GROMACS .gro file of C-alpha atoms in nm:
model
  472
    1MET     CA    1   2.424  -1.170   3.136
    2LEU     CA    2   2.571  -0.928   2.878
    3LEU     CA    3   2.297  -1.010   2.625
    4ARG     CA    4   2.032  -0.956   2.893
    5PHE     CA    5   2.182  -0.616   2.978
    6VAL     CA    6   2.187  -0.512   2.612
    7PHE     CA    7   1.826  -0.622   2.569
    8LEU     CA    8   1.707  -0.431   2.875
    9SER     CA    9   1.902  -0.121   2.774
   10THR     CA   10   1.752  -0.129   2.425
   11LEU     CA   11   1.401  -0.176   2.565
   12LEU     CA   12   1.451   0.118   2.803
   13CYS     CA   13   1.564   0.343   2.518
   14CYS     CA   14   1.262   0.245   2.312
   15LEU     CA   15   1.023   0.314   2.598
   16THR     CA   16   1.194   0.647   2.669
   17GLY     CA   17   1.150   0.744   2.306
   18TYR     CA   18   0.789   0.632   2.312
   19PHE     CA   19   0.702   0.860   2.602
   20SER     CA   20   0.918   1.150   2.481
   21PRO     CA   21   0.769   1.496   2.410
   22VAL     CA   22   0.823   1.442   2.037
   23SER     CA   23   0.605   1.131   2.042
   24GLU     CA   24   0.342   1.301   2.255
   25ALA     CA   25   0.336   1.598   2.018
   26ALA     CA   26   0.283   1.367   1.723
   27GLU     CA   27  -0.025   1.222   1.892
   28GLN     CA   28  -0.158   1.550   2.030
   29LYS     CA   29  -0.502   1.659   1.918
   30PRO     CA   30  -0.510   1.961   1.685
   31ASN     CA   31  -0.514   2.307   1.836
   32ILE     CA   32  -0.803   2.532   1.732
   33ILE     CA   33  -0.791   2.911   1.703
   34PHE     CA   34  -1.107   3.102   1.610
   35ILE     CA   35  -1.044   3.470   1.530
   36MET     CA   36  -1.355   3.683   1.485
   37ALA     CA   37  -1.345   4.047   1.383
   38ASP     CA   38  -1.624   4.282   1.486
   39ASP     CA   39  -1.829   4.445   1.207
   40LEU     CA   40  -1.576   4.361   0.935
   41GLY     CA   41  -1.750   4.370   0.597
   42TYR     CA   42  -1.740   4.090   0.341
   43ALA     CA   43  -1.503   4.283   0.111
   44GLU     CA   44  -1.282   4.464   0.361
   45LEU     CA   45  -0.995   4.216   0.313
   46GLY     CA   46  -0.761   4.203   0.016
   47CYS     CA   47  -0.839   3.837  -0.049
   48TYR     CA   48  -1.208   3.931  -0.089
   49GLY     CA   49  -1.141   4.218  -0.328
   50GLN     CA   50  -1.037   4.509  -0.106
   51THR     CA   51  -0.791   4.741  -0.283
   52LYS     CA   52  -0.754   5.040  -0.050
   53ILE     CA   53  -0.684   4.870   0.284
   54LYS     CA   54  -0.383   4.641   0.307
   55THR     CA   55  -0.429   4.306   0.484
   56PRO     CA   56  -0.125   4.098   0.381
   57HIS     CA   57  -0.125   3.861   0.679
   58ILE     CA   58  -0.491   3.762   0.651
   59ASP     CA   59  -0.452   3.737   0.274
   60LYS     CA   60  -0.162   3.496   0.327
   61LEU     CA   61  -0.380   3.292   0.563
   62ALA     CA   62  -0.627   3.257   0.276
   63ALA     CA   63  -0.352   3.176   0.025
   64ASP     CA   64  -0.223   2.904   0.257
   65GLY     CA   65  -0.570   2.760   0.316
   66MET     CA   66  -0.934   2.779   0.210
   67LYS     CA   67  -1.155   3.082   0.146
   68PHE     CA   68  -1.533   3.042   0.171
   69THR     CA   69  -1.752   3.259  -0.051
   70GLN     CA   70  -2.091   3.165   0.098
   71ALA     CA   71  -2.029   3.165   0.473
   72TYR     CA   72  -2.280   3.331   0.703
   73ALA     CA   73  -2.277   3.483   1.048
   74GLY     CA   74  -2.525   3.364   1.308
   75CYS     CA   75  -2.721   3.688   1.279
   76MET     CA   76  -2.694   4.040   1.140
   77VAL     CA   77  -2.587   4.188   1.476
   78CYS     CA   78  -2.335   4.078   1.733
   79GLN     CA   79  -2.507   3.928   2.039
   80PRO     CA   80  -2.731   3.667   1.873
   81SER     CA   81  -2.456   3.588   1.623
   82ARG     CA   82  -2.228   3.492   1.913
   83SER     CA   83  -2.502   3.284   2.074
   84VAL     CA   84  -2.536   3.085   1.751
   85LEU     CA   85  -2.159   3.038   1.736
   86MET     CA   86  -2.138   2.907   2.090
   87THR     CA   87  -2.446   2.680   2.092
   88GLY     CA   88  -2.457   2.539   1.738
   89GLN     CA   89  -2.821   2.647   1.710
   90HIS     CA   90  -2.953   2.899   1.459
   91THR     CA   91  -3.151   3.198   1.583
   92GLY     CA   92  -3.479   3.013   1.556
   93HIS     CA   93  -3.360   2.792   1.843
   94THR     CA   94  -3.067   2.954   2.025
   95ALA     CA   95  -3.119   3.135   2.356
   96VAL     CA   96  -3.008   3.486   2.258
   97ARG     CA   97  -3.192   3.631   1.958
   98ALA     CA   98  -3.139   4.006   1.992
   99ASN     CA   99  -2.902   4.272   2.118
  100ASP     CA  100  -3.059   4.275   2.461
  101LEU     CA  101  -2.867   4.288   2.789
  102ASN     CA  102  -3.136   4.074   2.953
  103GLN     CA  103  -3.088   3.786   2.708
  104LEU     CA  104  -2.814   3.541   2.810
  105LEU     CA  105  -2.709   3.176   2.823
  106TYR     CA  106  -2.844   2.952   3.099
  107GLU     CA  107  -2.682   2.648   3.256
  108GLU     CA  108  -2.856   2.411   3.015
  109ASP     CA  109  -2.711   2.590   2.710
  110LYS     CA  110  -2.405   2.387   2.614
  111THR     CA  111  -2.126   2.566   2.428
  112VAL     CA  112  -1.849   2.465   2.192
  113ALA     CA  113  -1.602   2.550   2.470
  114GLU     CA  114  -1.771   2.299   2.702
  115VAL     CA  115  -1.756   2.031   2.433
  116LEU     CA  116  -1.385   2.091   2.372
  117LYS     CA  117  -1.298   2.118   2.740
  118ALA     CA  118  -1.460   1.779   2.799
  119ALA     CA  119  -1.237   1.646   2.518
  120GLY     CA  120  -0.923   1.754   2.705
  121TYR     CA  121  -0.868   2.102   2.561
  122ALA     CA  122  -0.741   2.406   2.748
  123THR     CA  123  -0.990   2.682   2.665
  124GLY     CA  124  -0.935   3.055   2.661
  125MET     CA  125  -1.141   3.350   2.542
  126PHE     CA  126  -1.013   3.701   2.470
  127GLY     CA  127  -1.252   3.972   2.356
  128LYS     CA  128  -1.624   4.050   2.344
  129TRP     CA  129  -1.858   3.795   2.504
  130GLY     CA  130  -2.212   3.937   2.523
  131LEU     CA  131  -2.384   3.622   2.651
  132GLY     CA  132  -2.396   3.674   3.027
  133TYR     CA  133  -2.259   3.929   3.270
  134ALA     CA  134  -2.120   3.913   3.625
  135GLY     CA  135  -2.329   3.704   3.862
  136THR     CA  136  -2.523   3.515   3.593
  137SER     CA  137  -2.507   3.163   3.453
  138GLY     CA  138  -2.384   3.300   3.121
  139GLN     CA  139  -2.035   3.409   3.228
  140PRO     CA  140  -1.751   3.261   3.017
  141LEU     CA  141  -1.598   3.069   3.310
  142LYS     CA  142  -1.934   2.897   3.359
  143LYS     CA  143  -1.966   2.815   2.989
  144GLY     CA  144  -1.652   2.610   2.937
  145PHE     CA  145  -1.366   2.861   2.936
  146ASP     CA  146  -1.068   2.815   3.169
  147THR     CA  147  -0.961   3.177   3.136
  148PHE     CA  148  -1.114   3.497   3.001
  149THR     CA  149  -1.002   3.851   2.931
  150GLY     CA  150  -1.250   4.090   2.775
  151GLN     CA  151  -1.590   4.254   2.793
  152LEU     CA  152  -1.891   4.067   2.927
  153LEU     CA  153  -2.134   4.320   2.778
  154GLN     CA  154  -2.125   4.412   2.411
  155VAL     CA  155  -2.175   4.781   2.495
  156HIS     CA  156  -1.846   4.779   2.686
  157ALA     CA  157  -1.670   4.653   2.373
  158HIS     CA  158  -1.754   4.981   2.200
  159PHE     CA  159  -1.467   5.151   2.380
  160TYR     CA  160  -1.094   5.120   2.315
  161TYR     CA  161  -0.958   5.310   2.617
  162PRO     CA  162  -1.167   5.195   2.919
  163PHE     CA  163  -1.023   5.221   3.268
  164TRP     CA  164  -1.100   4.859   3.355
  165ILE     CA  165  -1.166   4.527   3.186
  166TRP     CA  166  -1.267   4.179   3.304
  167HIS     CA  167  -1.002   3.918   3.369
  168ASN     CA  168  -1.176   3.596   3.472
  169ASN     CA  169  -1.416   3.713   3.746
  170GLU     CA  170  -1.218   4.017   3.853
  171LYS     CA  171  -1.180   4.369   3.720
  172ARG     CA  172  -0.834   4.452   3.590
  173MET     CA  173  -0.789   4.822   3.647
  174LEU     CA  174  -0.626   5.041   3.381
  175PRO     CA  175  -0.542   5.369   3.552
  176GLU     CA  176  -0.341   5.476   3.248
  177ASN     CA  177  -0.674   5.523   3.067
  178GLU     CA  178  -0.850   5.730   3.335
  179ASN     CA  179  -0.941   6.095   3.278
  180ASN     CA  180  -0.954   6.049   2.899
  181GLN     CA  181  -0.593   5.930   2.880
  182ARG     CA  182  -0.497   5.691   2.602
  183GLY     CA  183  -0.247   5.462   2.768
  184THR     CA  184  -0.357   5.109   2.673
  185TYR     CA  185  -0.544   5.038   2.349
  186ILE     CA  186  -0.769   4.762   2.478
  187ASN     CA  187  -0.752   4.537   2.172
  188ASP     CA  188  -0.373   4.524   2.219
  189LEU     CA  189  -0.426   4.394   2.572
  190LEU     CA  190  -0.670   4.129   2.448
  191HIS     CA  191  -0.419   4.020   2.186
  192GLU     CA  192  -0.133   4.006   2.436
  193ASP     CA  193  -0.332   3.785   2.675
  194ALA     CA  194  -0.434   3.557   2.387
  195MET     CA  195  -0.070   3.515   2.283
  196ASN     CA  196   0.030   3.437   2.642
  197PHE     CA  197  -0.247   3.176   2.670
  198ILE     CA  198  -0.118   2.998   2.361
  199ARG     CA  199   0.242   3.005   2.485
  200GLU     CA  200   0.140   2.865   2.822
  201ASN     CA  201  -0.063   2.582   2.665
  202GLN     CA  202   0.156   2.494   2.368
  203SER     CA  203   0.229   2.145   2.506
  204GLN     CA  204  -0.139   2.044   2.519
  205PRO     CA  205  -0.435   2.084   2.285
  206PHE     CA  206  -0.599   2.425   2.322
  207PHE     CA  207  -0.900   2.617   2.194
  208ALA     CA  208  -0.838   2.990   2.170
  209TYR     CA  209  -1.151   3.194   2.097
  210LEU     CA  210  -1.043   3.543   1.991
  211PRO     CA  211  -1.348   3.767   1.931
  212TYR     CA  212  -1.141   4.083   1.889
  213ILE     CA  213  -1.334   4.412   1.887
  214ILE     CA  214  -1.171   4.574   1.580
  215PRO     CA  215  -1.303   4.745   1.364
  216HIS     CA  216  -1.624   4.817   1.558
  217VAL     CA  217  -1.662   5.184   1.646
  218GLU     CA  218  -1.539   5.384   1.845
  219LEU     CA  219  -1.334   5.510   1.555
  220VAL     CA  220  -0.987   5.528   1.708
  221VAL     CA  221  -0.649   5.356   1.669
  222PRO     CA  222  -0.291   5.440   1.773
  223GLU     CA  223  -0.107   5.672   1.535
  224GLU     CA  224   0.139   5.411   1.406
  225SER     CA  225  -0.149   5.224   1.242
  226GLU     CA  226  -0.288   5.537   1.077
  227ARG     CA  227   0.047   5.664   0.948
  228PRO     CA  228   0.072   5.441   0.634
  229TYR     CA  229  -0.265   5.574   0.512
  230ARG     CA  230  -0.223   5.940   0.602
  231GLY     CA  231  -0.307   6.162   0.305
  232LYS     CA  232  -0.419   5.872   0.079
  233PHE     CA  233  -0.793   5.919   0.126
  234PRO     CA  234  -1.025   6.221   0.129
  235LYS     CA  235  -1.024   6.370   0.476
  236LYS     CA  236  -1.366   6.310   0.626
  237GLN     CA  237  -1.479   6.388   0.978
  238ILE     CA  238  -1.674   6.090   1.111
  239LEU     CA  239  -1.813   6.150   1.459
  240ASP     CA  240  -2.021   5.912   1.666
  241PRO     CA  241  -2.355   6.079   1.753
  242ARG     CA  242  -2.364   5.912   2.094
  243PRO     CA  243  -2.223   6.115   2.383
  244GLY     CA  244  -1.888   6.000   2.521
  245TYR     CA  245  -1.775   5.815   2.207
  246ILE     CA  246  -1.450   5.892   2.026
  247GLY     CA  247  -1.480   5.990   1.660
  248SER     CA  248  -1.220   6.084   1.404
  249GLU     CA  249  -1.130   6.399   1.212
  250ASP     CA  250  -0.982   6.172   0.944
  251GLY     CA  251  -1.226   5.883   0.961
  252LEU     CA  252  -1.131   5.689   0.648
  253THR     CA  253  -0.766   5.684   0.754
  254THR     CA  254  -0.858   5.576   1.106
  255PHE     CA  255  -1.078   5.293   0.987
  256ALA     CA  256  -0.814   5.162   0.747
  257GLY     CA  257  -0.561   5.176   1.031
  258MET     CA  258  -0.790   4.972   1.255
  259VAL     CA  259  -0.827   4.696   0.997
  260SER     CA  260  -0.453   4.692   0.938
  261ARG     CA  261  -0.387   4.668   1.310
  262LEU     CA  262  -0.611   4.362   1.323
  263ASP     CA  263  -0.417   4.220   1.028
  264ASP     CA  264  -0.092   4.277   1.220
  265ASN     CA  265  -0.240   4.083   1.514
  266VAL     CA  266  -0.302   3.787   1.284
  267GLY     CA  267   0.051   3.808   1.148
  268GLU     CA  268   0.201   3.810   1.499
  269LEU     CA  269  -0.012   3.513   1.599
  270VAL     CA  270   0.092   3.299   1.302
  271ALA     CA  271   0.459   3.392   1.350
  272MET     CA  272   0.442   3.282   1.714
  273LEU     CA  273   0.284   2.948   1.621
  274GLU     CA  274   0.568   2.888   1.376
  275GLU     CA  275   0.827   2.986   1.636
  276LEU     CA  276   0.673   2.743   1.887
  277GLY     CA  277   0.672   2.467   1.628
  278ILE     CA  278   0.296   2.407   1.651
  279ARG     CA  279   0.169   2.581   1.337
  280ASP     CA  280   0.118   2.255   1.146
  281ASN     CA  281  -0.097   2.117   1.426
  282THR     CA  282  -0.321   2.424   1.449
  283LEU     CA  283  -0.645   2.495   1.265
  284ILE     CA  284  -0.704   2.870   1.233
  285ILE     CA  285  -1.041   3.017   1.137
  286PHE     CA  286  -1.078   3.388   1.061
  287THR     CA  287  -1.419   3.553   1.015
  288SER     CA  288  -1.645   3.841   1.122
  289ASP     CA  289  -1.947   3.846   1.353
  290ASN     CA  290  -2.173   4.018   1.097
  291GLY     CA  291  -2.157   4.248   0.797
  292GLY     CA  292  -1.996   4.590   0.768
  293GLN     CA  293  -2.139   4.898   0.936
  294GLY     CA  294  -2.418   5.122   0.816
  295GLY     CA  295  -2.588   5.423   0.972
  296THR     CA  296  -2.347   5.701   1.062
  297TRP     CA  297  -2.063   5.495   0.914
  298LYS     CA  298  -2.232   5.395   0.587
  299GLU     CA  299  -2.034   5.656   0.393
  300MET     CA  300  -1.715   5.499   0.526
  301THR     CA  301  -1.825   5.144   0.438
  302ASP     CA  302  -1.933   5.257   0.091
  303PHE     CA  303  -1.600   5.434   0.027
  304PHE     CA  304  -1.411   5.109   0.082
  305ASN     CA  305  -1.680   4.898  -0.092
  306GLY     CA  306  -1.681   4.708   0.234
  307ASN     CA  307  -1.988   4.496   0.162
  308ALA     CA  308  -1.958   4.483  -0.218
  309PRO     CA  309  -2.121   4.332  -0.414
  310LEU     CA  310  -2.382   4.265  -0.148
  311ARG     CA  311  -2.690   4.465  -0.054
  312GLY     CA  312  -2.731   4.610   0.292
  313HIS     CA  313  -2.509   4.619   0.597
  314LYS     CA  314  -2.500   4.521   0.962
  315GLY     CA  315  -2.850   4.520   1.108
  316THR     CA  316  -3.025   4.405   0.788
  317MET     CA  317  -3.125   4.057   0.677
  318TYR     CA  318  -2.983   4.119   0.331
  319GLU     CA  319  -2.655   3.957   0.230
  320GLY     CA  320  -2.452   4.261   0.339
  321GLY     CA  321  -2.564   4.204   0.696
  322LEU     CA  322  -2.521   3.825   0.703
  323ARG     CA  323  -2.255   3.704   0.459
  324VAL     CA  324  -1.905   3.729   0.605
  325PRO     CA  325  -1.544   3.659   0.511
  326PHE     CA  326  -1.445   3.312   0.630
  327ILE     CA  327  -1.095   3.167   0.602
  328ALA     CA  328  -0.962   2.832   0.725
  329SER     CA  329  -0.592   2.745   0.737
  330TRP     CA  330  -0.432   2.420   0.854
  331PRO     CA  331  -0.095   2.331   0.696
  332GLY     CA  332  -0.076   1.980   0.560
  333LYS     CA  333  -0.449   1.927   0.606
  334ILE     CA  334  -0.624   2.201   0.406
  335LYS     CA  335  -0.504   2.238   0.048
  336PRO     CA  336  -0.350   2.584  -0.005
  337GLY     CA  337  -0.519   2.837  -0.229
  338THR     CA  338  -0.858   2.666  -0.237
  339THR     CA  339  -1.200   2.828  -0.252
  340SER     CA  340  -1.529   2.674  -0.140
  341ASP     CA  341  -1.882   2.782  -0.226
  342LEU     CA  342  -2.032   2.551   0.038
  343GLN     CA  343  -2.312   2.729   0.224
  344ILE     CA  344  -2.222   2.728   0.595
  345GLY     CA  345  -2.335   2.921   0.902
  346PHE     CA  346  -2.198   2.983   1.249
  347TRP     CA  347  -2.414   2.698   1.382
  348ASP     CA  348  -2.187   2.460   1.188
  349ILE     CA  349  -1.882   2.553   1.396
  350LEU     CA  350  -1.964   2.343   1.703
  351PRO     CA  351  -1.996   2.007   1.524
  352THR     CA  352  -1.696   2.087   1.304
  353PHE     CA  353  -1.469   2.161   1.599
  354ALA     CA  354  -1.602   1.855   1.782
  355GLN     CA  355  -1.502   1.639   1.487
  356VAL     CA  356  -1.161   1.806   1.466
  357ALA     CA  357  -1.110   1.724   1.835
  358GLY     CA  358  -1.214   1.362   1.783
  359THR     CA  359  -1.520   1.393   2.002
  360LYS     CA  360  -1.897   1.413   1.956
  361VAL     CA  361  -2.174   1.650   2.049
  362PRO     CA  362  -2.308   1.528   2.385
  363GLU     CA  363  -2.625   1.321   2.377
  364GLY     CA  364  -2.934   1.522   2.446
  365VAL     CA  365  -2.786   1.844   2.305
  366ASP     CA  366  -2.986   1.955   2.002
  367ILE     CA  367  -2.796   2.152   1.741
  368ASP     CA  368  -2.868   2.274   1.391
  369GLY     CA  369  -2.510   2.254   1.268
  370ILE     CA  370  -2.339   2.009   1.033
  371SER     CA  371  -1.963   1.952   1.037
  372PHE     CA  372  -1.786   2.091   0.730
  373LEU     CA  373  -1.460   1.911   0.811
  374PRO     CA  374  -1.494   1.692   0.496
  375THR     CA  375  -1.481   2.012   0.289
  376LEU     CA  376  -1.179   2.143   0.480
  377LEU     CA  377  -0.985   1.821   0.436
  378GLY     CA  378  -1.115   1.738   0.088
  379LYS     CA  379  -1.207   1.391   0.211
  380GLY     CA  380  -1.532   1.203   0.256
  381THR     CA  381  -1.886   1.308   0.173
  382GLN     CA  382  -1.997   1.655   0.275
  383GLU     CA  383  -2.350   1.669   0.410
  384LYS     CA  384  -2.522   1.997   0.323
  385GLN     CA  385  -2.771   2.212   0.508
  386LYS     CA  386  -3.129   2.188   0.385
  387TYR     CA  387  -3.165   2.561   0.449
  388LEU     CA  388  -3.006   2.852   0.636
  389TYR     CA  389  -3.229   3.053   0.872
  390TRP     CA  390  -3.195   3.376   1.068
  391GLU     CA  391  -3.425   3.579   1.288
  392TYR     CA  392  -3.396   3.876   1.520
  393THR     CA  393  -3.654   3.867   1.798
  394LYS     CA  394  -3.690   4.130   2.069
  395ASP     CA  395  -4.019   4.194   2.244
  396LYS     CA  396  -4.277   4.192   1.963
  397ILE     CA  397  -4.033   4.293   1.690
  398ARG     CA  398  -3.905   4.020   1.464
  399SER     CA  399  -3.726   4.018   1.132
  400ARG     CA  400  -3.628   3.698   0.955
  401ALA     CA  401  -3.470   3.546   0.646
  402LEU     CA  402  -3.413   3.204   0.497
  403ARG     CA  403  -3.196   3.070   0.219
  404ARG     CA  404  -3.255   2.737   0.045
  405GLY     CA  405  -3.036   2.669  -0.255
  406ASP     CA  406  -3.017   2.995  -0.448
  407TRP     CA  407  -3.358   3.117  -0.330
  408LYS     CA  408  -3.372   3.358  -0.039
  409VAL     CA  409  -3.668   3.516   0.138
  410VAL     CA  410  -3.644   3.827   0.356
  411GLN     CA  411  -3.913   3.969   0.586
  412ASN     CA  412  -3.796   4.289   0.750
  413ARG     CA  413  -4.090   4.300   0.992
  414MET     CA  414  -4.362   4.045   1.056
  415ASN     CA  415  -4.628   4.290   0.932
  416GLN     CA  416  -4.440   4.353   0.606
  417PRO     CA  417  -4.447   4.144   0.287
  418VAL     CA  418  -4.198   3.864   0.225
  419GLU     CA  419  -3.939   3.944  -0.041
  420LEU     CA  420  -3.789   3.680  -0.271
  421TYR     CA  421  -3.447   3.681  -0.440
  422ASP     CA  422  -3.254   3.444  -0.664
  423LEU     CA  423  -2.897   3.473  -0.535
  424GLY     CA  424  -2.764   3.258  -0.817
  425LYS     CA  425  -2.854   3.531  -1.067
  426ASP     CA  426  -2.881   3.834  -0.838
  427ILE     CA  427  -2.622   3.834  -0.558
  428GLY     CA  428  -2.701   4.201  -0.490
  429GLU     CA  429  -3.069   4.127  -0.415
  430THR     CA  430  -3.184   4.396  -0.657
  431LYS     CA  431  -3.488   4.217  -0.803
  432ASN     CA  432  -3.771   4.116  -0.573
  433LEU     CA  433  -3.934   3.818  -0.745
  434ALA     CA  434  -4.215   3.763  -0.493
  435LYS     CA  435  -4.493   3.860  -0.735
  436GLN     CA  436  -4.353   3.636  -1.009
  437HIS     CA  437  -4.320   3.332  -0.780
  438PRO     CA  438  -4.596   3.343  -0.514
  439GLU     CA  439  -4.584   2.965  -0.463
  440LYS     CA  440  -4.212   2.979  -0.384
  441VAL     CA  441  -4.278   3.257  -0.131
  442LYS     CA  442  -4.550   3.049   0.031
  443GLU     CA  443  -4.326   2.741   0.040
  444LEU     CA  444  -4.027   2.917   0.198
  445THR     CA  445  -4.243   3.114   0.441
  446LYS     CA  446  -4.373   2.783   0.572
  447VAL     CA  447  -4.014   2.665   0.624
  448MET     CA  448  -3.938   2.984   0.818
  449GLN     CA  449  -4.236   2.920   1.043
  450GLN     CA  450  -4.114   2.566   1.107
  451ALA     CA  451  -3.762   2.689   1.188
  452HIS     CA  452  -3.889   2.921   1.461
  453THR     CA  453  -3.953   2.820   1.820
  454GLU     CA  454  -4.081   3.057   2.085
  455PRO     CA  455  -3.792   3.246   2.247
  456ARG     CA  456  -3.704   3.211   2.611
  457ASP     CA  457  -3.903   3.428   2.850
  458PHE     CA  458  -3.618   3.620   3.011
  459PRO     CA  459  -3.686   3.810   3.335
  460GLN     CA  460  -3.684   4.183   3.270
  461ASN     CA  461  -3.561   4.294   3.612
  462LEU     CA  462  -3.195   4.216   3.546
  463LYS     CA  463  -2.969   4.516   3.586
  464PRO     CA  464  -2.623   4.473   3.434
  465ILE     CA  465  -2.380   4.763   3.461
  466GLY     CA  466  -2.414   4.993   3.164
  467ILE     CA  467  -2.171   5.231   3.003
  468LYS     CA  468  -2.170   5.459   3.305
  469GLY     CA  469  -1.894   5.341   3.535
  470TYR     CA  470  -1.694   5.185   3.252
  471VAL     CA  471  -1.542   5.481   3.072
  472LYS     CA  472  -1.489   5.855   3.120
   0.00000   0.00000   0.00000
């Protein structure tokens, strides 16, 4: 009898240990956090060569993980770039191909959030969406996200002190920002909700998509972020030409403060993961939705060498509009201090995250992406893209570009000549080699034509709420 009791007691202890939280944590799927800045240039981080703006937390993320030198956004402006990210399809195939409030995701457009949710992940999104507004099939809660705080329309994400913001399907009112008051800096609220989501879901696998709106203009940030830079740069007034937008009397200082505030957000996030004991089981990606800003803000971008050594800026198909900083950190999985020159694009995110989660892209869902998990882990054979393709299509206006190997073609308008560059020898795209290599132009132009499918015929009678009624 005594031996039987001892045996049963030992068995019970073993079973209790087997089903304990520690054992469950050991078997839990990896958490995934995707942080995406807005309009952050390729060289506006210290780890990519920035010397005037301090980004110690993001730099440490790179030092602890892998930095990509040839990573590309989905497009050269925000809305189509985000569509590529969500669907795993480049802009020759994805639904949204322009900054156009009428372009959005439909029910049949499967997203990375839907793939991860089906794999047992809690999913949360905090920031700029741009792929479907209230009452449409493209809302975040209809595209795989359990919870959402942010802006449905990209134009709403231009403002840092609005008097309301979306939380799930309801408006969260911010009376402290009414009548031009500056009570709540909206990116702080997005960050706070993201942190709370992670705390609440720490005991299960989660996907946190954090498309923060910094450092997209408006050019404004709380004083404590500007203070470290005050007096260090030439004082330049940088005012937004659009009515109702906040500008800055000390624009260079304000911009540097915005980037540093984003860096602080990253530092707080990593510190919380360590405090919760889940840092080692969390893959963090940090990137930007497109290149650094031009236009009214080109002088600012040039002062900080924000896109150096690349040509162009946001809104162009040159490298300065498309190539972005891209950092991956996963303790114990990604070797610290590594650099990769693998050519990847936003369409590669969906299959990569699916593989991280131990699942597959659903049958019948066509994507252009290839998982780069073998590169992250330094294991297995890395399949490479045959080419990278981008287009911007709105009405009858289309610009496009394609990279294959070191060759890149750019066509700024369909009625303009195709330009040819050798990025292996000319990263700044200074020498157009089209006349010297007409056969290469012809060859790559044919590939561009094959990469393009006709865009969706969106109805033009949709009427999303504009800027009026959101601020001021």
